[in-house]
Amino acid sequence: PFPAGECPSLFPLPPLVPGRSDHPGGMPSHVFKFSHDGSRDYMVLGSYDAGPDNTTGTWTVFNATASAKDAIQVVDTGAFYASKDMSVPDGRRLIYGWARVPGMLSLPRELTYDPLLQQICFNPARELTALRQLPPLLNLSKTILLAPRTSNSLGSWPDSSGNSSEVW
């Protein structure tokens, strides 16, 4: 009943997008997430009933028009694979994955469900705001072209400044 893949996860529908309410046409109860072909992560919305003890329960794909494949949503169209999701104590659901750059994980994203769009939405986790320091360590007014295998100093800062930083 579930699509085949790696790193599977079945979890309850995440909280609704702020300002949205249940869809009058019905709502899924769960999300099934999986990785496939070493290239992408996908999600399928559906309803899951655990059923009696010692059974696998029942999974029904939500709003599939012609087949279950119609209901599959790509998690990220970039280089994102083998993701892990987690529930945090305040009820949010976060997800992060391999960025498919050697040794790099993506930044965590918060999952919400939009009943109007009938899809999962992804936003940067609010914990990421703690990474931003004001004022910024450096704000370049022009682009710096970097030559291969060379270094370029962006200035000197106090110890530990820049340990958590973003480069755009």
mmCIF file of C-alpha atoms in Angstrom:
data_model
loop_
_atom_site.group_PDB
_atom_site.id
_atom_site.type_symbol
_atom_site.label_atom_id
_atom_site.label_comp_id
_atom_site.label_asym_id
_atom_site.label_seq_id
_atom_site.Cartn_x
_atom_site.Cartn_y
_atom_site.Cartn_z
ATOM 1 C CA PRO A 1 0.000 0.000 0.000
ATOM 2 C CA PHE A 2 2.896 2.437 0.668
ATOM 3 C CA PRO A 3 5.225 3.471 -2.173
ATOM 4 C CA ALA A 4 8.584 1.679 -2.075
ATOM 5 C CA GLY A 5 11.603 3.698 -1.036
ATOM 6 C CA GLU A 6 14.307 4.437 1.506
ATOM 7 C CA CYS A 7 14.156 6.359 4.795
ATOM 8 C CA PRO A 8 10.371 5.960 5.184
ATOM 9 C CA SER A 9 8.380 7.819 7.798
ATOM 10 C CA LEU A 10 4.667 7.871 8.614
ATOM 11 C CA PHE A 11 3.511 10.760 10.781
ATOM 12 C CA PRO A 12 0.288 12.595 11.676
ATOM 13 C CA LEU A 13 -0.723 15.532 9.500
ATOM 14 C CA PRO A 14 1.304 18.567 10.625
ATOM 15 C CA PRO A 15 -0.421 21.698 11.952
ATOM 16 C CA LEU A 16 -2.383 23.792 9.492
ATOM 17 C CA VAL A 17 -0.901 26.844 7.800
ATOM 18 C CA PRO A 18 -1.738 29.808 10.081
ATOM 19 C CA GLY A 19 -5.115 31.304 9.193
ATOM 20 C CA ARG A 20 -6.450 28.148 7.513
ATOM 21 C CA SER A 21 -9.180 25.843 8.771
ATOM 22 C CA ASP A 22 -10.209 22.289 7.936
ATOM 23 C CA HIS A 23 -11.266 21.764 4.342
ATOM 24 C CA PRO A 24 -14.997 21.047 3.989
ATOM 25 C CA GLY A 25 -14.188 18.251 1.512
ATOM 26 C CA GLY A 26 -12.212 16.326 4.116
ATOM 27 C CA MET A 27 -8.674 16.159 5.389
ATOM 28 C CA PRO A 28 -5.926 13.533 5.360
ATOM 29 C CA SER A 29 -4.854 12.179 8.729
ATOM 30 C CA HIS A 30 -1.233 11.263 7.977
ATOM 31 C CA VAL A 31 1.764 11.871 5.737
ATOM 32 C CA PHE A 32 3.984 9.123 4.356
ATOM 33 C CA LYS A 33 7.491 10.360 3.462
ATOM 34 C CA PHE A 34 10.067 8.339 1.531
ATOM 35 C CA SER A 35 13.253 8.686 -0.527
ATOM 36 C CA HIS A 36 13.534 7.068 -3.934
ATOM 37 C CA ASP A 37 16.145 6.325 -6.604
ATOM 38 C CA GLY A 38 18.927 8.040 -4.652
ATOM 39 C CA SER A 39 17.723 11.374 -5.962
ATOM 40 C CA ARG A 40 14.619 12.822 -4.302
ATOM 41 C CA ASP A 41 12.312 12.725 -1.316
ATOM 42 C CA TYR A 42 8.555 12.480 -1.701
ATOM 43 C CA MET A 43 5.416 12.738 0.438
ATOM 44 C CA VAL A 44 1.990 11.220 0.034
ATOM 45 C CA LEU A 45 -1.050 12.420 1.973
ATOM 46 C CA GLY A 46 -3.525 9.844 3.173
ATOM 47 C CA SER A 47 -5.608 8.409 5.954
ATOM 48 C CA TYR A 48 -4.161 5.771 8.226
ATOM 49 C CA ASP A 49 -6.071 3.551 10.612
ATOM 50 C CA ALA A 50 -3.799 1.472 12.851
ATOM 51 C CA GLY A 51 -6.410 -1.279 13.089
ATOM 52 C CA PRO A 52 -6.331 -4.096 15.638
ATOM 53 C CA ASP A 53 -3.151 -5.162 17.428
ATOM 54 C CA ASN A 54 -0.715 -7.253 15.361
ATOM 55 C CA THR A 55 -1.945 -5.841 12.050
ATOM 56 C CA THR A 56 -0.359 -3.312 9.706
ATOM 57 C CA GLY A 57 -3.466 -1.150 9.623
ATOM 58 C CA THR A 58 -5.067 0.467 6.593
ATOM 59 C CA TRP A 59 -3.617 3.242 4.400
ATOM 60 C CA THR A 60 -5.800 5.143 1.930
ATOM 61 C CA VAL A 61 -4.255 7.742 -0.383
ATOM 62 C CA PHE A 62 -5.961 11.135 -0.102
ATOM 63 C CA ASN A 63 -7.428 12.721 -3.235
ATOM 64 C CA ALA A 64 -5.658 10.571 -5.830
ATOM 65 C CA THR A 65 -7.488 11.211 -9.079
ATOM 66 C CA ALA A 66 -6.293 8.422 -11.391
ATOM 67 C CA SER A 67 -3.721 6.583 -9.294
ATOM 68 C CA ALA A 68 -1.637 6.832 -6.142
ATOM 69 C CA LYS A 69 1.154 8.390 -8.246
ATOM 70 C CA ASP A 70 -1.040 11.473 -8.710
ATOM 71 C CA ALA A 71 -0.891 12.103 -4.967
ATOM 72 C CA ILE A 72 2.920 12.104 -4.632
ATOM 73 C CA GLN A 73 4.453 15.483 -3.749
ATOM 74 C CA VAL A 74 8.181 16.187 -4.232
ATOM 75 C CA VAL A 75 9.686 17.416 -0.957
ATOM 76 C CA ASP A 76 12.367 19.585 -2.586
ATOM 77 C CA THR A 77 13.212 20.008 -6.256
ATOM 78 C CA GLY A 78 16.856 20.722 -5.412
ATOM 79 C CA ALA A 79 19.540 18.340 -4.193
ATOM 80 C CA PHE A 80 17.693 17.064 -1.093
ATOM 81 C CA TYR A 81 17.682 13.387 -0.098
ATOM 82 C CA ALA A 82 17.268 10.898 2.755
ATOM 83 C CA SER A 83 15.405 13.339 4.968
ATOM 84 C CA LYS A 84 14.458 12.830 8.582
ATOM 85 C CA ASP A 85 11.445 14.360 10.243
ATOM 86 C CA MET A 86 10.760 14.968 13.903
ATOM 87 C CA SER A 87 8.032 16.250 16.159
ATOM 88 C CA VAL A 88 9.097 18.982 18.565
ATOM 89 C CA PRO A 89 7.456 19.564 21.980
ATOM 90 C CA ASP A 90 5.373 22.547 20.831
ATOM 91 C CA GLY A 91 3.584 20.367 18.248
ATOM 92 C CA ARG A 92 5.484 21.433 15.141
ATOM 93 C CA ARG A 93 6.978 18.960 12.670
ATOM 94 C CA LEU A 94 10.492 19.673 11.348
ATOM 95 C CA ILE A 95 12.355 18.051 8.474
ATOM 96 C CA TYR A 96 15.971 18.156 7.316
ATOM 97 C CA GLY A 97 17.901 16.090 4.808
ATOM 98 C CA TRP A 98 21.186 15.515 3.062
ATOM 99 C CA ALA A 99 21.890 18.412 0.725
ATOM 100 C CA ARG A 100 23.775 16.000 -1.582
ATOM 101 C CA VAL A 101 26.893 18.093 -1.219
ATOM 102 C CA PRO A 102 29.499 15.953 0.562
ATOM 103 C CA GLY A 103 28.907 16.105 4.316
ATOM 104 C CA MET A 104 26.211 18.803 4.236
ATOM 105 C CA LEU A 105 22.761 18.692 5.815
ATOM 106 C CA SER A 106 20.012 21.086 4.826
ATOM 107 C CA LEU A 107 18.708 23.631 7.270
ATOM 108 C CA PRO A 108 15.607 22.423 9.141
ATOM 109 C CA ARG A 109 12.214 23.317 7.721
ATOM 110 C CA GLU A 110 8.866 23.469 9.455
ATOM 111 C CA LEU A 111 6.051 21.518 7.847
ATOM 112 C CA THR A 112 2.485 22.789 7.765
ATOM 113 C CA TYR A 113 -0.533 21.631 5.798
ATOM 114 C CA ASP A 114 -2.572 23.953 3.588
ATOM 115 C CA PRO A 115 -6.081 22.496 3.225
ATOM 116 C CA LEU A 116 -6.916 24.925 0.420
ATOM 117 C CA LEU A 117 -3.915 23.792 -1.660
ATOM 118 C CA GLN A 118 -4.141 20.251 -0.241
ATOM 119 C CA GLN A 119 -0.386 20.056 0.125
ATOM 120 C CA ILE A 120 2.428 20.223 2.641
ATOM 121 C CA CYS A 121 4.194 23.603 2.880
ATOM 122 C CA PHE A 122 7.784 24.141 4.008
ATOM 123 C CA ASN A 123 9.195 27.176 5.821
ATOM 124 C CA PRO A 124 12.542 27.760 7.533
ATOM 125 C CA ALA A 125 12.390 26.597 11.165
ATOM 126 C CA ARG A 126 12.029 29.581 13.486
ATOM 127 C CA GLU A 127 15.081 28.403 15.446
ATOM 128 C CA LEU A 128 17.221 29.597 12.521
ATOM 129 C CA THR A 129 16.690 33.228 13.543
ATOM 130 C CA ALA A 130 19.132 32.582 16.422
ATOM 131 C CA LEU A 131 21.871 32.143 13.796
ATOM 132 C CA ARG A 132 21.525 35.713 12.615
ATOM 133 C CA GLN A 133 23.583 38.338 14.370
ATOM 134 C CA LEU A 134 22.716 42.010 14.140
ATOM 135 C CA PRO A 135 24.423 43.983 12.915
ATOM 136 C CA PRO A 136 25.855 41.561 10.340
ATOM 137 C CA LEU A 137 29.568 40.772 10.567
ATOM 138 C CA LEU A 138 30.034 42.000 7.018
ATOM 139 C CA ASN A 139 27.807 43.470 4.344
ATOM 140 C CA LEU A 140 29.452 43.633 0.948
ATOM 141 C CA SER A 141 28.162 46.293 -1.414
ATOM 142 C CA LYS A 142 29.729 44.588 -4.424
ATOM 143 C CA THR A 143 30.368 41.068 -5.599
ATOM 144 C CA ILE A 144 33.798 39.590 -4.922
ATOM 145 C CA LEU A 145 35.033 37.164 -7.560
ATOM 146 C CA LEU A 146 37.011 34.328 -6.021
ATOM 147 C CA ALA A 147 39.756 32.590 -7.949
ATOM 148 C CA PRO A 148 40.093 28.796 -7.609
ATOM 149 C CA ARG A 149 42.326 27.541 -4.786
ATOM 150 C CA THR A 150 42.845 30.980 -3.257
ATOM 151 C CA SER A 151 41.666 32.532 -0.007
ATOM 152 C CA ASN A 152 40.157 35.950 0.519
ATOM 153 C CA SER A 153 39.894 37.600 3.930
ATOM 154 C CA LEU A 154 36.586 39.182 4.839
ATOM 155 C CA GLY A 155 38.107 41.008 7.805
ATOM 156 C CA SER A 156 38.969 40.119 11.378
ATOM 157 C CA TRP A 157 36.336 39.553 14.051
ATOM 158 C CA PRO A 158 36.288 38.709 17.744
ATOM 159 C CA ASP A 159 36.756 35.032 18.713
ATOM 160 C CA SER A 160 33.753 32.811 17.909
ATOM 161 C CA SER A 161 32.119 35.427 15.655
ATOM 162 C CA GLY A 162 31.073 33.752 12.471
ATOM 163 C CA ASN A 163 30.874 30.272 14.005
ATOM 164 C CA SER A 164 27.213 30.211 12.930
ATOM 165 C CA SER A 165 26.779 32.248 9.800
ATOM 166 C CA GLU A 166 25.184 32.327 6.375
ATOM 167 C CA VAL A 167 26.832 33.241 3.116
ATOM 168 C CA TRP A 168 24.596 34.269 0.212
#
